[in-house]
PDB file of C-alpha atoms in Angstrom:
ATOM      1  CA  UNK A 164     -19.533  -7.170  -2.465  1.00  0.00           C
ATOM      2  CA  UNK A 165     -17.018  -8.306   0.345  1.00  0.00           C
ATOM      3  CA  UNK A 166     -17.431  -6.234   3.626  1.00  0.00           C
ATOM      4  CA  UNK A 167     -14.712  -6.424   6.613  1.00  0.00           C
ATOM      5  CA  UNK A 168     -15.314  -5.264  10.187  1.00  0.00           C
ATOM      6  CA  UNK A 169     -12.861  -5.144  12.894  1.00  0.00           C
ATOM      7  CA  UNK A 170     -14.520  -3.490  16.040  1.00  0.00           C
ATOM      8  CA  UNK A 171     -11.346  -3.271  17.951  1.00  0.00           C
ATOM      9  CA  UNK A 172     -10.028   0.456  17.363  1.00  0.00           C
ATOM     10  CA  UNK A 173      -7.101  -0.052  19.452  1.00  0.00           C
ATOM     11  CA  UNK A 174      -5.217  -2.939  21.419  1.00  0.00           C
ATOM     12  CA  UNK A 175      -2.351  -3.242  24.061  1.00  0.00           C
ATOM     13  CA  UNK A 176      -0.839  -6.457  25.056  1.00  0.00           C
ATOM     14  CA  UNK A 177       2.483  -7.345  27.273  1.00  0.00           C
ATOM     15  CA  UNK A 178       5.593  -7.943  25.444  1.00  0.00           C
ATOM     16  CA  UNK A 179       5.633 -11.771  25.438  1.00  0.00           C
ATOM     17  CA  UNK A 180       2.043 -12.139  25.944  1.00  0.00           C
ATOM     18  CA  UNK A 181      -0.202 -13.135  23.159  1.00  0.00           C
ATOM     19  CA  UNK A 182      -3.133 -10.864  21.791  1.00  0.00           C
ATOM     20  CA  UNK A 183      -6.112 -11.487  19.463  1.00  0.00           C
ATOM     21  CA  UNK A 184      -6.958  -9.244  16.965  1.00  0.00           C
ATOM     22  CA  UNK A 185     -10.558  -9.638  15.773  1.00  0.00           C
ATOM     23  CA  UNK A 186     -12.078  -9.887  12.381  1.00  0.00           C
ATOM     24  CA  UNK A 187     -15.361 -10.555  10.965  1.00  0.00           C
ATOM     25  CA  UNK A 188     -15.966 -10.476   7.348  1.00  0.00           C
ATOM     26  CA  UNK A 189     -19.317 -11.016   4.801  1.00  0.00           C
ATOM     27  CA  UNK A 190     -19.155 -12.460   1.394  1.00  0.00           C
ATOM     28  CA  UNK A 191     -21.319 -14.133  -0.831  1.00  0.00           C
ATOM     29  CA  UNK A 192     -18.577 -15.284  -3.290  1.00  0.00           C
ATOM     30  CA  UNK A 193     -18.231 -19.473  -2.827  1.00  0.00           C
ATOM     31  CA  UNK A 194     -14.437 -18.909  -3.159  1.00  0.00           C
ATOM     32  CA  UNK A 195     -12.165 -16.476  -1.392  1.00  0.00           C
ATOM     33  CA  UNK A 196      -9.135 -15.515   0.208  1.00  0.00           C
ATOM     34  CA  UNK A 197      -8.896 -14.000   4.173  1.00  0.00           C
ATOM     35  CA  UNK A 198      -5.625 -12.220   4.603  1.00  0.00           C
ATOM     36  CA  UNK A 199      -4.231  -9.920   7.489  1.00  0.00           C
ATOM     37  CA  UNK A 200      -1.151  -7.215   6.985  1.00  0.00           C
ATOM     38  CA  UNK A 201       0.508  -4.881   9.340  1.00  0.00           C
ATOM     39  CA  UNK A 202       1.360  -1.230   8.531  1.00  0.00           C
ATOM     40  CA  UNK A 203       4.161   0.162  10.662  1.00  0.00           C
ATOM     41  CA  UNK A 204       4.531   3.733  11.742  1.00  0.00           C
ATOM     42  CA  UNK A 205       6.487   3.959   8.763  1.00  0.00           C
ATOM     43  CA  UNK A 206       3.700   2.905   6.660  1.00  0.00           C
ATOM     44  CA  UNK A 207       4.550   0.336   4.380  1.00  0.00           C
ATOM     45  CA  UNK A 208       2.146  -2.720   4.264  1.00  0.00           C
ATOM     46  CA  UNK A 209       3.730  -6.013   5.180  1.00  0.00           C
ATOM     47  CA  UNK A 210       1.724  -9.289   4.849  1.00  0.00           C
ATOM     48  CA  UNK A 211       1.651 -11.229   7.209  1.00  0.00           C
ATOM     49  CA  UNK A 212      -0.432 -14.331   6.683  1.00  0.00           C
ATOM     50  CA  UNK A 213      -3.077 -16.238   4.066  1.00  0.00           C
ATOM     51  CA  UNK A 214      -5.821 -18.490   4.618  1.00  0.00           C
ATOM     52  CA  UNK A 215      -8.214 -19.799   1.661  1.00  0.00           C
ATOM     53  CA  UNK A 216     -12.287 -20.395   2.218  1.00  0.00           C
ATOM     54  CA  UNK A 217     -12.010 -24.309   1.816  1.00  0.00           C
ATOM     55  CA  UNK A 218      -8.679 -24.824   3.703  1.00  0.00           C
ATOM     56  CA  UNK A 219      -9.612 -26.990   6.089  1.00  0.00           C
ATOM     57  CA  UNK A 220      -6.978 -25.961   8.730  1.00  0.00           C
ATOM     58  CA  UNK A 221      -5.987 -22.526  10.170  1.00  0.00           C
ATOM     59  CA  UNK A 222      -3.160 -20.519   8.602  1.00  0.00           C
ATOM     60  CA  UNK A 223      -0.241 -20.138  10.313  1.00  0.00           C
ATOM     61  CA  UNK A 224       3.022 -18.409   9.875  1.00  0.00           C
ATOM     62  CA  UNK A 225       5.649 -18.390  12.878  1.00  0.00           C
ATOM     63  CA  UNK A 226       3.947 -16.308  15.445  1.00  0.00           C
ATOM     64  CA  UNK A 227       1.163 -15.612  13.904  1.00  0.00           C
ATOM     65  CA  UNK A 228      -1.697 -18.028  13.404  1.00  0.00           C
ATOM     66  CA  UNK A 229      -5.388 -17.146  11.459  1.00  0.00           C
ATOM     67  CA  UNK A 230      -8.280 -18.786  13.851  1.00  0.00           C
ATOM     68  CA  UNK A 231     -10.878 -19.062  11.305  1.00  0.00           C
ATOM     69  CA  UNK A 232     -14.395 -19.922  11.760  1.00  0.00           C
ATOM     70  CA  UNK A 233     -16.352 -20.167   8.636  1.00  0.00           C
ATOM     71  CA  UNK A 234     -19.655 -20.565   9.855  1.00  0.00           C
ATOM     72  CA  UNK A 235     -19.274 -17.626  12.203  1.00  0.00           C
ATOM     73  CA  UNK A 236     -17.625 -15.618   9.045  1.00  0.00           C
ATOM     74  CA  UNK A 237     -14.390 -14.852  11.294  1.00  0.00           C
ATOM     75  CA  UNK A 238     -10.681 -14.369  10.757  1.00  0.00           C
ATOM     76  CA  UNK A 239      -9.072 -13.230  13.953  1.00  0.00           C
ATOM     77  CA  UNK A 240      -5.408 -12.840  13.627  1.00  0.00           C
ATOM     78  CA  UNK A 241      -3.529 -14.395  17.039  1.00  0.00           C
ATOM     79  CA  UNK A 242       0.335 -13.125  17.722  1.00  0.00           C
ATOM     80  CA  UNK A 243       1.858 -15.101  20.268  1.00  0.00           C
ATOM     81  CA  UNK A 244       4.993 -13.752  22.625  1.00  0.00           C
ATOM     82  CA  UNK A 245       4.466 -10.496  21.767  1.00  0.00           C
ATOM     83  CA  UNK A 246       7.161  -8.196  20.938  1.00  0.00           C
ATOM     84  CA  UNK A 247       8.032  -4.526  20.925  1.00  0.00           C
ATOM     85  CA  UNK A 248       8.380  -4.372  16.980  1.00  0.00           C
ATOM     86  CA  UNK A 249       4.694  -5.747  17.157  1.00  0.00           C
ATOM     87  CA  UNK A 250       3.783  -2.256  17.210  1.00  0.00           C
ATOM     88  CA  UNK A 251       1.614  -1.507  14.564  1.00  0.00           C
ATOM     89  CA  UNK A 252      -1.860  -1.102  12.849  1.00  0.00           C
ATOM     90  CA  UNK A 253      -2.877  -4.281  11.238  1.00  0.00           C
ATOM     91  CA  UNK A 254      -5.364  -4.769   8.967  1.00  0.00           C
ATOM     92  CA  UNK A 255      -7.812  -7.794   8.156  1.00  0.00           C
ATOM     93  CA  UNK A 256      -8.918  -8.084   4.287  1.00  0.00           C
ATOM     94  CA  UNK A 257     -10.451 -10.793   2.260  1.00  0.00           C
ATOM     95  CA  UNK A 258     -10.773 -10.944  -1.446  1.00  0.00           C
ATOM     96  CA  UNK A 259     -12.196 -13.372  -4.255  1.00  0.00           C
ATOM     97  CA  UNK A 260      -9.818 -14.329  -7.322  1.00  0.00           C
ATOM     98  CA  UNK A 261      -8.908 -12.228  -9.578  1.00  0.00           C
ATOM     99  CA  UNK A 262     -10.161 -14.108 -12.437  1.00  0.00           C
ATOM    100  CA  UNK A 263     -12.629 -17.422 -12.865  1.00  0.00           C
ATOM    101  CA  UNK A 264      -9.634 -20.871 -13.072  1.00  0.00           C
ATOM    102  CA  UNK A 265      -7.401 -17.849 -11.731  1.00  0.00           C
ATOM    103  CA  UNK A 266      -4.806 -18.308  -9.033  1.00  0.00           C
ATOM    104  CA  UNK A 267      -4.252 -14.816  -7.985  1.00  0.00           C
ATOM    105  CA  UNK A 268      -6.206 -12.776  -5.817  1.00  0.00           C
ATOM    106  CA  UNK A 269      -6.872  -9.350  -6.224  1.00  0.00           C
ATOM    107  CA  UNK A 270      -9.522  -6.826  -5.319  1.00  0.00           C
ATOM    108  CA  UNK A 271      -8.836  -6.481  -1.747  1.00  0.00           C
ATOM    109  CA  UNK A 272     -11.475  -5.083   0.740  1.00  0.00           C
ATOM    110  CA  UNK A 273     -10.073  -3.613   3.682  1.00  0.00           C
ATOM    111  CA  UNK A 274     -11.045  -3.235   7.673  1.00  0.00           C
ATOM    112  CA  UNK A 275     -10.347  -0.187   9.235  1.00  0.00           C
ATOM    113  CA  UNK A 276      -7.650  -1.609  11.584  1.00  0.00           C
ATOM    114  CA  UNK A 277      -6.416  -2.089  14.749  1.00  0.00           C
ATOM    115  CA  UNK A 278      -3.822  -0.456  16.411  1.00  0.00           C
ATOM    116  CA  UNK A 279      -1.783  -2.573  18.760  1.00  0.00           C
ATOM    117  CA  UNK A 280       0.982  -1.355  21.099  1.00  0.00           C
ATOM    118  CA  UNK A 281       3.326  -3.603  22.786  1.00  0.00           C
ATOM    119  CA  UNK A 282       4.213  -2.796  26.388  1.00  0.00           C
ATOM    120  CA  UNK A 283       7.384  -3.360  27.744  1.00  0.00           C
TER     121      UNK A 283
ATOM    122  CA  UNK B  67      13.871  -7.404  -8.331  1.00  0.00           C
ATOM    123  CA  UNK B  68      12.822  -4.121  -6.964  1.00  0.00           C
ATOM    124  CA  UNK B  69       9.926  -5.523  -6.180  1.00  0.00           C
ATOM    125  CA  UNK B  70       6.685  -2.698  -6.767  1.00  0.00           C
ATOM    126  CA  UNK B  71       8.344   1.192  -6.962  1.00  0.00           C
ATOM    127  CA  UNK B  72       6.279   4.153  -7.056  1.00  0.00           C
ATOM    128  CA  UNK B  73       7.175   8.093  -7.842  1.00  0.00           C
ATOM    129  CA  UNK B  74       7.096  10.303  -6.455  1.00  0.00           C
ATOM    130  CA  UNK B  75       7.175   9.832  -3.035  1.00  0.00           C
ATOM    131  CA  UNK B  76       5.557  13.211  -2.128  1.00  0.00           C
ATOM    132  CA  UNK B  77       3.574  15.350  -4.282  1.00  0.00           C
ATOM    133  CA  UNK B  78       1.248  18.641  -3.312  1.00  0.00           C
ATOM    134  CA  UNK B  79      -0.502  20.127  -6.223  1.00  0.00           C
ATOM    135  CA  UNK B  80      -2.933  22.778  -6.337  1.00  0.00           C
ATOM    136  CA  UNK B  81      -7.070  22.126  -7.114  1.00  0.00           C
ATOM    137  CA  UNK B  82      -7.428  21.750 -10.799  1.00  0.00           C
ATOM    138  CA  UNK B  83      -3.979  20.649 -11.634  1.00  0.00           C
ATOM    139  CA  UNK B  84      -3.526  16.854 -12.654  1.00  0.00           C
ATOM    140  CA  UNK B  85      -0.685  14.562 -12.708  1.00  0.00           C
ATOM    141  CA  UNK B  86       0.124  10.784 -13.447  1.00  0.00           C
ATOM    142  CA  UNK B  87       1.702   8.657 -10.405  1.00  0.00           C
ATOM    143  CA  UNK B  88       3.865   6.168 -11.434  1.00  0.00           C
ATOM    144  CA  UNK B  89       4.029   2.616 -10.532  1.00  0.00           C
ATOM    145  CA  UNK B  90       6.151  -0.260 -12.084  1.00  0.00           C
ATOM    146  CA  UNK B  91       7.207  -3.542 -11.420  1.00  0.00           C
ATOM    147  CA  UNK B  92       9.813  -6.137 -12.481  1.00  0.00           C
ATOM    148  CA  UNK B  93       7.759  -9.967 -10.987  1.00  0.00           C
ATOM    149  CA  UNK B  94       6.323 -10.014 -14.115  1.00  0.00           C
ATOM    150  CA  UNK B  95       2.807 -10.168 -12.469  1.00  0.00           C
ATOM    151  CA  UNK B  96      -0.371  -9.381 -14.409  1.00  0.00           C
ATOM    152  CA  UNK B  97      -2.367  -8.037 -11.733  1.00  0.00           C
ATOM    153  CA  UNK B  98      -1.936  -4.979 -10.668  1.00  0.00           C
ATOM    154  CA  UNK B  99      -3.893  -2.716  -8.451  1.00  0.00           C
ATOM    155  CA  UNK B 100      -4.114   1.156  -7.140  1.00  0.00           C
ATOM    156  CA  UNK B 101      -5.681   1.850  -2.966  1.00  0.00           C
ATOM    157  CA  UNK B 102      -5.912   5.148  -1.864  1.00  0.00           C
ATOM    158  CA  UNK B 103      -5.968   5.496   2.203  1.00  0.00           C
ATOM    159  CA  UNK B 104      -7.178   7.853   3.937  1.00  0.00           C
ATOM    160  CA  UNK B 105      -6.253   8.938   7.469  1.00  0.00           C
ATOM    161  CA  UNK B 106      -7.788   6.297   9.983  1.00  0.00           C
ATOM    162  CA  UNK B 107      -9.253   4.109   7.454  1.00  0.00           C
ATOM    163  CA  UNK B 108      -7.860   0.991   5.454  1.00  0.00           C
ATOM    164  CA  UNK B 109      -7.138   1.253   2.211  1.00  0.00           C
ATOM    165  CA  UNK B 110      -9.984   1.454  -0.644  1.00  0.00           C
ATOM    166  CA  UNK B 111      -9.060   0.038  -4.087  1.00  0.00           C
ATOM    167  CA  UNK B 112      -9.239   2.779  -6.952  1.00  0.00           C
ATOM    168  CA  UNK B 113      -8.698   0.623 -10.479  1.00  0.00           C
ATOM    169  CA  UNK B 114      -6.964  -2.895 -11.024  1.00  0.00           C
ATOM    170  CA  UNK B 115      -5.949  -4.720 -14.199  1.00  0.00           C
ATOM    171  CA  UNK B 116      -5.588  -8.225 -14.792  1.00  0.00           C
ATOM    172  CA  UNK B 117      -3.230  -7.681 -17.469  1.00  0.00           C
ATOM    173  CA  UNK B 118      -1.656  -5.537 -20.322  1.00  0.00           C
ATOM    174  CA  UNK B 119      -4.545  -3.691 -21.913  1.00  0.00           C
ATOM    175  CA  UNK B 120      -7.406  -4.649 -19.471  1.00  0.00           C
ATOM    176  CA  UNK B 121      -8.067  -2.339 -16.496  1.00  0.00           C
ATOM    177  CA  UNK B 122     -11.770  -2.115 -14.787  1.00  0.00           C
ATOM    178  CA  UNK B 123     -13.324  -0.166 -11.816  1.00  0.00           C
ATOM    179  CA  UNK B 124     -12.787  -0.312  -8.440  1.00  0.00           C
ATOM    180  CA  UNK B 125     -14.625   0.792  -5.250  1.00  0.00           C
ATOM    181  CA  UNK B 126     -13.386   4.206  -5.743  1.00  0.00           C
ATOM    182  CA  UNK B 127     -12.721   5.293  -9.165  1.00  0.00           C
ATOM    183  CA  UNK B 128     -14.301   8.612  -9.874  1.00  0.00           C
ATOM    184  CA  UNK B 129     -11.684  11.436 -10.764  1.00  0.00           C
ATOM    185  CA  UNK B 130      -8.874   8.642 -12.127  1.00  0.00           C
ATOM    186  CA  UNK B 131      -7.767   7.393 -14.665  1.00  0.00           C
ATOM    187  CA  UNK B 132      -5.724   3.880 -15.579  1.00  0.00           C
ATOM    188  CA  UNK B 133      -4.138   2.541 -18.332  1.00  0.00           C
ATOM    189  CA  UNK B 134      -1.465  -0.548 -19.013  1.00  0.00           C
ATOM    190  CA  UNK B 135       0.276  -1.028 -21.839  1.00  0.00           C
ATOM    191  CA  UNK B 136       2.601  -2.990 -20.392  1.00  0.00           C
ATOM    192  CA  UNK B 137       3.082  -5.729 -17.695  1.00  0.00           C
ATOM    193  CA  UNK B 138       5.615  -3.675 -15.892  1.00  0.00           C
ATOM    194  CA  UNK B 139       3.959  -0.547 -15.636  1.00  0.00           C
ATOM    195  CA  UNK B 140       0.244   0.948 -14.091  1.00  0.00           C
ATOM    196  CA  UNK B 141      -0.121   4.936 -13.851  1.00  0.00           C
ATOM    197  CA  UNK B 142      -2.600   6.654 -12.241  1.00  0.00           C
ATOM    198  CA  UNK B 143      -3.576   9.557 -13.635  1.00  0.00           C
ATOM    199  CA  UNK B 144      -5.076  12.672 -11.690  1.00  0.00           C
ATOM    200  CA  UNK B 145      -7.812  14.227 -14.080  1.00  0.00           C
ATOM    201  CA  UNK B 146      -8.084  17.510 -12.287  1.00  0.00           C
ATOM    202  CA  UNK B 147      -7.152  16.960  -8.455  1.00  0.00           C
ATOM    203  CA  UNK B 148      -9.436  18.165  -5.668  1.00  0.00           C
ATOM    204  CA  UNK B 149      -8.608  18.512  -1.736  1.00  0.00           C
ATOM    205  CA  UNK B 150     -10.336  15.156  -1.243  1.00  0.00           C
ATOM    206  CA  UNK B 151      -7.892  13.454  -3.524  1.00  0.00           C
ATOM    207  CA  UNK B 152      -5.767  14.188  -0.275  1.00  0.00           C
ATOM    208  CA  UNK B 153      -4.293  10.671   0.420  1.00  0.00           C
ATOM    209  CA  UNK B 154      -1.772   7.864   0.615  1.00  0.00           C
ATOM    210  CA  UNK B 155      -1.574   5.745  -2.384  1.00  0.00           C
ATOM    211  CA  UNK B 156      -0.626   2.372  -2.696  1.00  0.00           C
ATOM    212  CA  UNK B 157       0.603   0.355  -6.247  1.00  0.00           C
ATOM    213  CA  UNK B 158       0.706  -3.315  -5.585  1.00  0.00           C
ATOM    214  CA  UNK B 159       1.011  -6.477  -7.823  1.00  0.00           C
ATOM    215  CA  UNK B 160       0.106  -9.849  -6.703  1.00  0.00           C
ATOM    216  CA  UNK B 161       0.630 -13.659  -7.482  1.00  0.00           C
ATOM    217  CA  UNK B 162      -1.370 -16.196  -6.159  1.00  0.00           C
ATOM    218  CA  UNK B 163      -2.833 -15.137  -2.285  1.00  0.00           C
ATOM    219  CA  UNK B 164       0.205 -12.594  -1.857  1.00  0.00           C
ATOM    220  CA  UNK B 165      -0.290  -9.068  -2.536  1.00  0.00           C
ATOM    221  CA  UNK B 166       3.343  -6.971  -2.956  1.00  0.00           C
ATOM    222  CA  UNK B 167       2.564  -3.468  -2.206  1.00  0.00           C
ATOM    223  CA  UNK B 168       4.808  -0.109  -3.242  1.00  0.00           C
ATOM    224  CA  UNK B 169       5.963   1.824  -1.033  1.00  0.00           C
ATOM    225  CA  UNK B 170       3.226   4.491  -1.007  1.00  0.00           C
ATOM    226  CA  UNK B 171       2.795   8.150  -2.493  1.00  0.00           C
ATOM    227  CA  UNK B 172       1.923  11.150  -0.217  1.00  0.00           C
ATOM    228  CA  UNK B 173      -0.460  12.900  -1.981  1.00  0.00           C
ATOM    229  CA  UNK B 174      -1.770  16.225  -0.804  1.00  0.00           C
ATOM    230  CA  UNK B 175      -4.490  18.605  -3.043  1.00  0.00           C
ATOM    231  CA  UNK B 176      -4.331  22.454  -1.511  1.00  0.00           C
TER     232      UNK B 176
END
């Protein structure tokens, strides 16, 4: 069983600063996926950004970057030059794939979030 | 592409009643997967399939019911809805590490 803990309820960073959102996760699968998504007020869920057990650099994806640290089982999401639409809950969640040989992942287990809000 | 579409958007029923939500979608992907979320909390997976005719458990599974008979479609069925069947649910299909959720269903059991 996967297990995902984010211990930061809430957040608030300056527009333009950058902010870290924290993530810890527990596995005992070999291979697995670490993935982060933001859920606007609106409540769709948007990924944002991948990064594989064995990739041997950090993920990153315009403004947002994954700092991951195997060995201390962490994921935390980093969103540089914050902006207003940054406003969101976001959500850390790591998963195994879906099949043995498979490509896909599937089976996702969820944190609990963090809510970030951008001042101006 | 649509991408993942769900129906309907809204839904109250009463305790007791069931219903099927719907969930289809046109990437031709063969996994598929229902979450339920509750308020505050991140979303729980209910049932996934890895393909046409093969569905399994997931962390939450007790009062629903899956089947596919198809790629492009994955219903959820209600059995007999209680008040804490009360939730958000979310279709998605994925390929490779991307996940492509639906839109959502507001789902609330009086």
């Amino acid at each position: 069983a996967q297990k995902i803990t984010q211990t930061q309820p809430g957040m608030f960073v300056q527009e333009k600063e950058a902010v870290t959102l924290d993530c810890t996760y527990d596995t005992s699968d070999p291979s697995y996926g670490l993935f982060w998504y933001k859920q606007p007020s609106s409540g769709e869920m948007i990924f944002l950004i991948y990064q594989g057990s064995y990739d041997q650099q950090n993920a990153t994806e315009g403004r947002y970057s994954l700092n991951f640290q195997k060995a201390r089982k962490s994921a935390n999401l980093v969103i540089s030059a914050s902006q207003l639409g940054d406003s969101a809950m976001y959500f850390c969640a790591s998963s195994r794939k879906a099949n043995a040989g498979g490509t896909s992942y599937g089976k996702l287990t969820f944190g609990q979030g963090t809510i970030l809000t951008v001042h101006p | 592409n649509a991408g993942v579409t769900q129906t309907p958007k809204f839904q109250v029923l009463k305790t007791g009643q069931s219903m099927t939500l719907q969930c289809a979608q046109d990437m031709n992907h063969e996994y598929m997967s229902w979450y339920r979320q509750d308020p505050g909390m991140g979303l729980r997976l209910i049932h996934y399939s890895v393909g046409a005719g093969i569905t399994d458990q997931g962390e939450v599974p007790n009062g629903y019911n899956v089947s596919r008979s198809t790629t492009e479609d994955f219903p959820l069925r209600l059995l007999s809805a209680a008040p804490s069947q009360t939730s958000v649910y979310f279709c998605a299909s994925s390929w490779m590490y991307e996940q492509f959720f639906g839109p959502g269903t507001r789902l609330t059991v009086l």
